[in-house]
């Protein structure tokens, strides 16, 4: 008896959907758009967090020594730097080590191997990486490295003002997030309004039938169920639609997206792979939002027009 | 047994539609309820089907006090009480068969039971041959018989008929009354609210007369007199 009544509720829900089919489709489209903006927000957040952490990891100063700087001189400079109170640590890569590293990285490339052997002198310089105790200190460390004192030994100091980059990133992300939230809120409101009206119209077009249902002893679930189920069906269809759109657009656009966010940072983060790995979460968030919107709007309509 | 004990019903502040009504209706009775327009006949029936709740007094049906019935219990009550109206209230886009089946579906009957029971009910109201006919292709009398068939879908203990002959000519009206008598003979308690004095007089059944919400006469084998 429970089974058959559920089947009938489902049948009536589908019939409701068909009765105002264009309105139902419009609701589904708007709901899908809402879910896509929510997913977009989510993706931006994920990307932002990863971009920030790769940038933060990468923050350091790289000192490239001149070829003629002797190992002893390099050691002196290293000690000198390490004594600074704003320096956390240093890491020295001597020319020999650099060559070894290079060799190892191209171990399966015989041409490079040969080219290195033919060169009498090591073309790679010695270098040193400096990590500050706080990103804010890089500026001062950088400027002291640029001073006269080291000019004879240091070829180049590679320092990108990452703090500014990070701050800019955070600012951009905030703007995107706020815009996304406003768009999501607007769409959500639209979904609730349209869905509320769809259900209201459906109730209106079946009022005669509903009156008779009451008369012959239909339970509340039998009368109200179809409208709630109809809205949940719209929610489920929207989740399927938006997930498919999300999947295919990530599938085709992931390289460009990754390139855009991680250009020149050799980070091995792939937004498509992330989505595939976190599919349950991605669908779950959409499903939760969709069902919440659906149930809220249909419940209000049912409360209001089916008492 | 249906028992009304000092039942009053007051809609928004005006003179009460029912005032201190006490009645006992044994199971299997056939009671005509008569009275002028506005006397409270429909209100009395609506209290039984819980479309309205009494302002004062008690209503008990077979030991079930429905005076303060909860909303969720109403469907169970309605499945024990069939209701028939002057305007039939049939679904125009459904055939006679489907209209009757509709009531059974609402109650959760299985399709195979519906397929079996509906023809039996249609046969009882003598409309088996109109199974696939839509309401607008039927006469008023036929439509009313379909609506009675629907009311019988749950095999109710009680049948409430609120002016079922109001839209029908004399011949059709008489048909409907015959049908109500037949249903009553099969054991269902019938309450018939009507204006039709010819019918009431011919029935020779119990007659309760209401006037301005009060029972002014209650006679076995009574007649219509106002
Ligand atoms: N829903 C309502 N709201 C307010 N007043 C109502 C309502 N229903 C009925 N009444 C009033 O209650 C009184 C009794 O009405 P009721 O419908 O029971 O009379 P009736 O005997 O069935 O009349 P009729 O023969 O015209 O059908 C009338 O005065 C009517 O105006
Ligand atoms: Mg009336």
XYZ file of C-alpha atoms and ligand atoms in Angstrom:
565
model
C 0.000 0.000 0.000
C 2.897 2.379 0.780
C 4.570 1.341 -2.466
C 1.515 1.835 -4.611
C 0.748 5.185 -3.063
C 4.326 6.309 -3.646
C 4.047 5.194 -7.278
C 0.879 7.249 -7.613
C 2.449 10.283 -5.997
C 5.354 9.972 -8.433
C 2.974 9.579 -11.377
C 1.074 12.691 -10.316
C 4.339 14.582 -9.874
C 5.319 13.765 -13.461
C 1.868 14.772 -14.621
C 2.228 18.107 -12.792
C 5.549 18.624 -14.532
C 3.957 17.997 -17.923
C 0.920 20.150 -17.250
C 3.061 23.325 -17.160
C 5.947 21.904 -19.092
C 7.508 25.194 -20.234
C 7.453 26.650 -16.784
C 8.956 23.432 -15.456
C 11.724 23.604 -18.045
C 12.377 27.251 -17.198
C 12.660 26.295 -13.535
C 15.109 23.542 -14.406
C 17.237 25.920 -16.497
C 17.410 28.588 -13.812
C 18.168 25.979 -11.184
C 20.942 24.596 -13.403
C 22.431 28.065 -13.802
C 22.328 28.551 -10.047
C 24.149 25.275 -9.512
C 26.734 26.231 -12.113
C 27.476 29.529 -10.373
C 27.782 27.677 -7.090
C 30.182 25.215 -8.723
C 32.079 28.094 -10.274
C 32.479 29.716 -6.873
C 33.642 26.439 -5.460
C 36.161 25.941 -8.261
C 37.524 29.464 -7.878
C 37.985 28.822 -4.210
C 39.816 25.551 -4.824
C 42.009 27.114 -7.487
C 42.722 30.165 -5.365
C 43.797 28.099 -2.388
C 46.141 26.067 -4.566
C 47.576 29.061 -6.365
C 48.257 30.788 -3.060
C 49.938 27.792 -1.533
C 52.152 27.238 -4.564
C 53.128 30.881 -4.544
C 53.817 30.800 -0.840
C 55.958 27.690 -1.170
C 57.859 29.325 -3.943
C 58.696 32.491 -2.111
C 62.402 32.670 -1.620
C 65.363 34.593 -2.880
C 67.690 32.918 -5.290
C 71.230 34.245 -5.388
C 73.248 33.397 -8.482
C 76.980 33.680 -7.887
C 79.477 34.826 -10.446
C 81.565 32.054 -11.972
C 84.778 33.432 -10.562
C 83.500 33.504 -6.980
C 85.400 30.853 -5.051
C 83.755 28.253 -2.821
C 85.400 29.878 0.195
C 83.921 33.242 -0.656
C 80.565 31.625 -1.161
C 80.780 29.991 2.264
C 81.605 33.337 3.868
C 78.608 34.987 2.260
C 76.430 32.070 3.297
C 77.532 32.395 6.956
C 77.059 36.133 6.726
C 73.471 35.748 5.529
C 72.623 33.021 7.998
C 73.595 35.302 10.848
C 70.851 37.720 9.926
C 67.931 37.630 12.336
C 65.351 37.756 9.560
C 66.666 34.686 7.736
C 65.210 31.321 8.458
C 67.520 29.165 6.408
C 69.697 29.004 3.338
C 70.404 26.270 0.897
C 73.502 26.205 -1.223
C 73.709 24.513 -4.572
C 77.242 24.444 -5.778
C 78.088 24.430 -9.465
C 79.007 20.756 -9.227
C 75.758 19.875 -7.557
C 73.868 21.883 -10.140
C 75.546 19.922 -12.875
C 74.757 16.644 -11.165
C 71.150 17.667 -10.758
C 70.972 18.645 -14.355
C 72.490 15.342 -15.410
C 70.128 13.350 -13.301
C 67.136 15.193 -14.646
C 68.181 14.472 -18.229
C 69.585 11.027 -17.570
C 67.701 9.507 -20.485
C 68.815 12.112 -22.968
C 72.165 10.986 -24.482
C 72.702 14.260 -26.365
C 72.701 16.359 -23.245
C 74.994 13.908 -21.559
C 77.404 14.198 -24.447
C 77.177 17.970 -24.635
C 78.046 18.262 -20.956
C 81.009 15.985 -21.328
C 82.348 17.999 -24.241
C 82.216 21.229 -22.285
C 85.461 21.727 -20.432
C 83.992 24.091 -17.863
C 80.788 23.770 -15.926
C 78.293 26.136 -17.515
C 76.050 26.118 -14.487
C 76.607 28.673 -11.731
C 76.532 28.118 -7.991
C 73.432 29.420 -6.369
C 71.886 29.862 -2.974
C 68.263 29.974 -1.856
C 67.288 32.064 1.094
C 64.099 31.593 3.051
C 63.000 34.392 5.325
C 61.309 33.994 8.663
C 58.402 35.971 7.302
C 57.481 36.901 3.717
C 57.589 40.557 4.739
C 61.375 40.357 5.284
C 62.252 39.528 1.705
C 62.321 43.157 0.703
C 65.114 44.049 3.135
C 67.083 40.869 2.527
C 66.857 41.594 -1.157
C 68.105 45.132 -0.862
C 71.044 44.180 1.353
C 72.044 41.529 -1.199
C 72.000 44.227 -3.851
C 74.489 46.320 -1.877
C 78.075 47.171 -2.909
C 79.472 44.694 -0.449
C 78.345 41.690 -2.516
C 78.477 43.206 -5.991
C 81.749 41.503 -6.885
C 80.520 38.006 -6.032
C 76.864 37.981 -6.917
C 75.753 37.861 -10.472
C 72.043 38.159 -9.951
C 69.439 38.117 -7.218
C 66.155 36.555 -8.272
C 63.430 37.911 -6.192
C 59.888 38.338 -7.188
C 57.897 40.474 -4.846
C 55.558 37.612 -3.992
C 53.912 39.406 -1.145
C 52.404 41.861 -3.548
C 51.428 39.027 -5.861
C 49.779 37.153 -3.024
C 47.901 40.184 -1.893
C 46.759 40.884 -5.406
C 45.618 37.272 -5.738
C 43.644 37.499 -2.528
C 42.036 40.716 -3.648
C 41.051 39.282 -7.028
C 39.662 36.193 -5.357
C 37.612 38.288 -2.994
C 36.114 40.207 -5.868
C 35.310 36.998 -7.749
C 33.841 35.424 -4.635
C 31.670 38.420 -3.832
C 30.438 38.686 -7.390
C 29.782 34.936 -7.365
C 27.873 35.153 -4.107
C 25.697 37.964 -5.411
C 24.996 36.058 -8.615
C 24.237 32.904 -6.638
C 21.909 34.760 -4.303
C 20.104 36.397 -7.220
C 19.707 33.107 -9.046
C 18.573 31.353 -5.883
C 15.909 33.952 -5.317
C 14.849 33.591 -8.931
C 14.663 29.815 -8.531
C 12.502 30.119 -5.448
C 10.169 32.604 -7.127
C 9.818 30.668 -10.356
C 9.464 27.332 -8.632
C 6.939 28.747 -6.197
C 4.909 29.987 -9.131
C 5.219 26.730 -11.018
C 3.870 24.837 -8.034
C 1.172 27.415 -7.446
C 0.019 27.099 -11.050
C 0.085 23.332 -10.817
C -2.007 23.459 -7.656
C -4.375 25.840 -9.413
C -4.767 23.649 -12.472
C -5.520 20.608 -10.323
C -7.723 22.321 -7.762
C -10.851 20.446 -8.866
C -9.087 17.144 -8.557
C -7.575 18.141 -5.232
C -11.002 19.043 -3.845
C -12.319 15.650 -4.835
C -9.249 13.942 -3.414
C -9.983 15.574 -0.085
C -13.601 14.560 -0.332
C -12.809 10.914 -0.833
C -10.255 10.832 1.949
C -6.850 11.395 0.397
C -4.073 11.688 2.948
C -2.049 14.848 3.201
C 0.932 13.096 1.657
C -1.170 11.916 -1.287
C -2.336 15.480 -1.965
C 0.845 17.425 -1.236
C 3.405 14.785 -2.135
C 3.228 15.255 -5.914
C 4.088 18.939 -5.648
C 7.044 18.347 -3.353
C 8.224 15.414 -5.446
C 7.851 17.466 -8.621
C 10.175 20.092 -7.211
C 12.694 17.481 -6.101
C 12.571 15.980 -9.614
C 13.420 19.405 -11.028
C 16.283 19.607 -8.527
C 17.639 16.198 -9.520
C 17.427 17.012 -13.228
C 19.238 20.289 -12.620
C 22.017 18.517 -10.744
C 22.409 16.035 -13.598
C 22.463 18.852 -16.143
C 24.867 21.093 -14.312
C 27.205 18.223 -13.423
C 27.329 17.177 -17.072
C 28.020 20.725 -18.188
C 30.657 21.073 -15.490
C 32.278 17.787 -16.430
C 32.472 18.511 -20.147
C 33.608 22.094 -19.771
C 36.329 21.088 -17.310
C 37.273 18.208 -19.540
C 37.860 20.519 -22.484
C 38.978 23.673 -20.706
C 41.120 22.339 -17.857
C 44.453 22.907 -19.693
C 43.580 26.554 -20.333
C 42.304 27.046 -16.790
C 45.390 25.445 -15.282
C 47.588 27.506 -17.579
C 45.777 30.677 -16.589
C 46.119 30.104 -12.865
C 49.429 28.329 -12.646
C 51.325 29.789 -15.593
C 55.075 29.339 -15.155
C 54.783 27.900 -11.669
C 55.296 24.271 -12.665
C 52.595 23.295 -10.174
C 51.154 19.897 -10.918
C 47.587 20.847 -10.124
C 44.847 19.904 -12.570
C 41.356 21.241 -11.931
C 39.794 18.478 -14.021
C 41.605 15.818 -12.020
C 40.551 17.545 -8.839
C 36.906 17.399 -9.942
C 37.220 13.726 -10.862
C 38.828 12.953 -7.486
C 36.227 14.951 -5.559
C 33.154 14.068 -7.624
C 31.119 13.011 -4.607
C 31.718 16.330 -2.905
C 31.068 18.298 -6.100
C 27.761 16.544 -6.719
C 26.866 16.573 -3.041
C 27.157 20.342 -2.754
C 24.982 20.847 -5.817
C 22.475 18.272 -4.694
C 22.210 19.805 -1.247
C 21.705 23.296 -2.649
C 19.208 22.125 -5.282
C 17.061 20.096 -2.917
C 17.119 22.855 -0.342
C 15.893 25.427 -2.889
C 13.287 23.014 -4.247
C 11.893 21.988 -0.903
C 11.801 25.528 0.459
C 9.896 26.922 -2.507
C 7.464 24.047 -2.943
C 6.847 23.815 0.777
C 5.912 27.503 0.919
C 3.586 27.090 -2.076
C 1.961 23.965 -0.654
C 1.511 25.515 2.781
C -0.015 28.556 1.249
C -2.314 27.067 -1.370
C -3.066 23.572 -0.154
C -4.434 24.162 3.300
C -24.784 4.672 15.485
C -24.338 8.390 14.994
C -24.941 10.580 18.035
C -25.231 14.373 18.062
C -25.277 15.797 21.578
C -26.314 19.453 21.887
C -24.340 20.371 18.795
C -24.037 24.003 17.793
C -22.215 25.464 14.866
C -21.566 29.124 14.464
C -19.841 30.470 11.407
C -18.485 34.015 11.717
C -20.481 36.109 14.143
C -24.069 35.743 13.056
C -26.972 33.585 14.171
C -25.760 30.006 14.584
C -26.238 27.661 11.609
C -27.016 24.865 14.076
C -28.180 25.342 17.623
C -28.345 22.642 20.295
C -28.992 19.769 17.918
C -29.312 16.324 19.550
C -29.917 13.303 17.359
C -29.421 9.563 17.471
C -29.179 7.770 14.171
C -28.870 3.999 14.461
C -26.759 2.077 11.969
C -28.748 1.186 8.879
C -31.225 4.032 9.279
C -32.484 6.133 6.379
C -33.011 9.718 7.513
C -34.281 12.605 5.424
C -33.268 16.016 6.637
C -35.558 18.782 5.518
C -35.916 22.476 6.154
C -35.942 25.813 4.420
C -32.956 27.222 2.712
C -30.418 28.216 5.350
C -31.940 25.930 7.974
C -28.607 24.153 8.493
C -29.014 20.901 6.525
C -25.699 21.118 4.707
C -23.965 22.213 7.878
C -25.226 19.106 9.675
C -23.762 16.866 6.962
C -20.500 18.815 6.845
C -20.016 18.252 10.551
C -20.231 14.516 9.936
C -17.662 14.538 7.150
C -15.481 16.863 9.237
C -15.519 19.580 6.614
C -16.553 21.770 9.509
C -16.051 21.365 13.227
C -18.801 22.014 15.775
C -18.566 25.083 17.982
C -20.233 23.260 20.870
C -21.452 19.781 21.695
C -20.283 16.319 20.697
C -20.511 14.138 17.632
C -19.762 10.435 17.959
C -19.754 7.927 15.113
C -19.658 4.272 16.179
C -17.855 5.175 19.358
C -15.411 7.512 17.615
C -15.699 11.030 18.987
C -15.021 13.205 15.974
C -15.789 16.479 17.735
C -12.155 17.480 17.927
C -10.808 15.296 15.169
C -7.191 15.937 14.178
C -6.438 16.947 10.619
C -4.446 13.819 9.954
C -7.367 11.656 11.051
C -9.852 13.265 8.684
C -8.872 11.093 5.676
C -9.641 7.956 7.710
C -13.055 9.336 8.601
C -13.751 10.283 4.982
C -13.032 6.755 3.839
C -15.828 5.530 6.053
C -18.277 8.148 4.873
C -19.407 8.525 1.271
C -20.577 11.968 0.167
C -22.798 12.959 -2.752
C -23.611 16.504 -3.860
C -26.098 18.327 -6.001
C -23.388 19.244 -8.528
C -21.921 15.699 -8.748
C -18.281 16.893 -8.521
C -17.062 14.462 -11.157
C -13.746 14.892 -12.980
C -14.674 15.883 -16.539
C -11.544 14.459 -18.147
C -12.073 11.012 -16.685
C -14.451 8.298 -17.715
C -17.086 6.860 -15.406
C -14.754 3.992 -14.620
C -11.830 6.319 -13.901
C -13.908 8.570 -11.693
C -14.772 5.647 -9.460
C -11.258 4.219 -9.671
C -9.891 7.628 -8.633
C -11.426 7.309 -5.181
C -9.984 3.834 -4.759
C -6.532 4.957 -5.920
C -6.530 7.751 -3.380
C -7.067 5.164 -0.677
C -4.152 3.064 -1.864
C -6.081 0.199 -3.464
C -4.080 -2.086 -5.732
C -4.731 -1.895 -9.481
C -5.999 -5.457 -9.619
C -8.490 -4.792 -6.828
C -9.619 -1.638 -8.598
C -10.147 -3.528 -11.852
C -12.291 -6.012 -10.006
C -14.274 -3.703 -7.729
C -15.157 -0.826 -10.055
C -17.297 -2.895 -12.465
C -19.146 -4.352 -9.488
C -19.922 -0.894 -8.154
C -20.919 0.352 -11.611
C -23.219 -2.619 -11.881
C -24.792 -1.748 -8.551
C -25.692 1.727 -9.872
C -26.759 0.169 -13.175
C -24.165 1.911 -15.327
C -21.792 -0.854 -16.267
C -22.408 -0.103 -19.943
C -21.250 3.502 -19.434
C -17.823 2.566 -18.044
C -15.904 4.349 -20.779
C -18.193 7.341 -21.080
C -17.161 10.814 -19.988
C -19.395 12.822 -17.636
C -20.379 15.370 -20.293
C -21.747 12.556 -22.426
C -24.100 11.459 -19.658
C -27.453 12.664 -18.398
C -27.751 14.358 -15.029
C -29.210 11.221 -13.481
C -26.373 9.112 -14.830
C -23.802 11.531 -13.533
C -25.347 11.457 -10.106
C -25.282 7.667 -10.160
C -21.581 7.760 -11.028
C -20.984 10.106 -8.139
C -22.859 7.700 -5.857
C -20.744 4.864 -7.248
C -17.624 6.838 -6.341
C -18.982 7.451 -2.849
C -19.376 3.691 -2.496
C -15.811 2.931 -3.532
C -14.694 2.378 0.063
C -17.824 0.476 1.040
C -18.673 3.226 3.518
C -20.758 2.743 6.648
C -22.509 6.022 6.045
C -23.652 7.815 2.913
C -24.298 11.558 3.070
C -26.368 12.958 0.196
C -26.757 16.732 0.094
C -29.626 17.499 -2.281
C -28.562 14.831 -4.742
C -31.705 15.425 -6.789
C -31.468 19.204 -6.816
C -30.431 19.332 -10.472
C -32.596 16.488 -11.706
C -36.096 16.167 -13.124
C -38.742 14.146 -11.280
C -38.055 10.890 -13.077
C -34.315 10.982 -12.592
C -34.771 12.105 -9.014
C -36.891 9.124 -8.314
C -34.240 6.876 -9.860
C -31.621 8.288 -7.507
C -33.842 7.846 -4.481
C -34.489 4.225 -5.475
C -30.742 3.737 -5.660
C -30.236 5.281 -2.214
C -32.891 2.938 -0.827
C -31.136 -0.026 -2.408
C -27.827 1.015 -0.862
C -29.566 1.486 2.482
C -31.019 -2.014 2.244
C -27.499 -3.344 1.788
C -26.731 -1.961 5.254
C -25.417 1.561 4.723
C -26.780 4.373 6.896
C -28.126 7.090 4.572
C -28.604 10.759 5.417
C -30.464 12.641 2.731
C -30.787 16.417 2.855
C -33.480 17.555 0.477
C -36.091 20.127 -0.479
C -38.151 17.642 -2.432
C -41.402 17.087 -0.566
C -42.755 14.489 -3.024
C -39.782 12.287 -2.432
C -39.831 12.670 1.316
C -43.511 11.868 1.482
C -43.156 8.832 -0.788
C -40.189 7.448 1.158
C -42.079 6.861 4.390
C -38.834 6.978 6.298
C -37.629 8.976 9.246
C -37.761 12.754 8.691
C -35.822 15.327 10.720
C -36.977 18.877 10.158
C -34.651 21.785 10.855
C -35.627 25.379 11.245
C -33.089 28.119 11.870
C -30.593 25.597 13.120
C -32.923 23.747 15.487
C -34.609 20.384 15.203
C -38.312 21.229 15.145
C -39.618 17.750 14.400
C -38.273 14.206 14.189
C -40.719 11.547 13.051
C -40.520 7.934 11.994
C -42.213 7.446 8.619
C -42.622 11.190 8.569
C -43.825 13.645 5.991
C -42.514 16.884 4.607
C -44.177 19.773 6.345
C -42.889 23.279 6.820
N -18.912 28.598 5.161
C -19.859 29.385 5.726
N -19.482 30.560 6.265
C -20.409 31.359 6.853
N -21.692 31.063 6.943
C -22.145 29.906 6.416
C -21.222 29.006 5.780
N -21.926 27.934 5.350
C -23.210 28.166 5.707
N -23.329 29.329 6.349
C -24.590 29.876 6.911
O -25.098 28.923 7.798
C -26.505 28.825 7.668
C -26.906 27.401 7.347
O -26.396 27.063 6.067
P -26.589 25.650 5.393
O -25.791 25.647 4.149
O -26.310 24.608 6.392
O -28.144 25.676 5.056
P -28.987 24.629 4.190
O -30.083 24.164 5.062
O -28.105 23.607 3.604
O -29.550 25.573 3.047
P -29.870 25.186 1.526
O -31.156 24.480 1.549
O -29.991 26.531 0.859
O -28.754 24.397 1.039
C -26.896 29.832 6.595
O -27.325 31.015 7.224
C -25.630 30.084 5.845
O -25.570 31.401 5.355
Mg -27.429 23.101 1.657
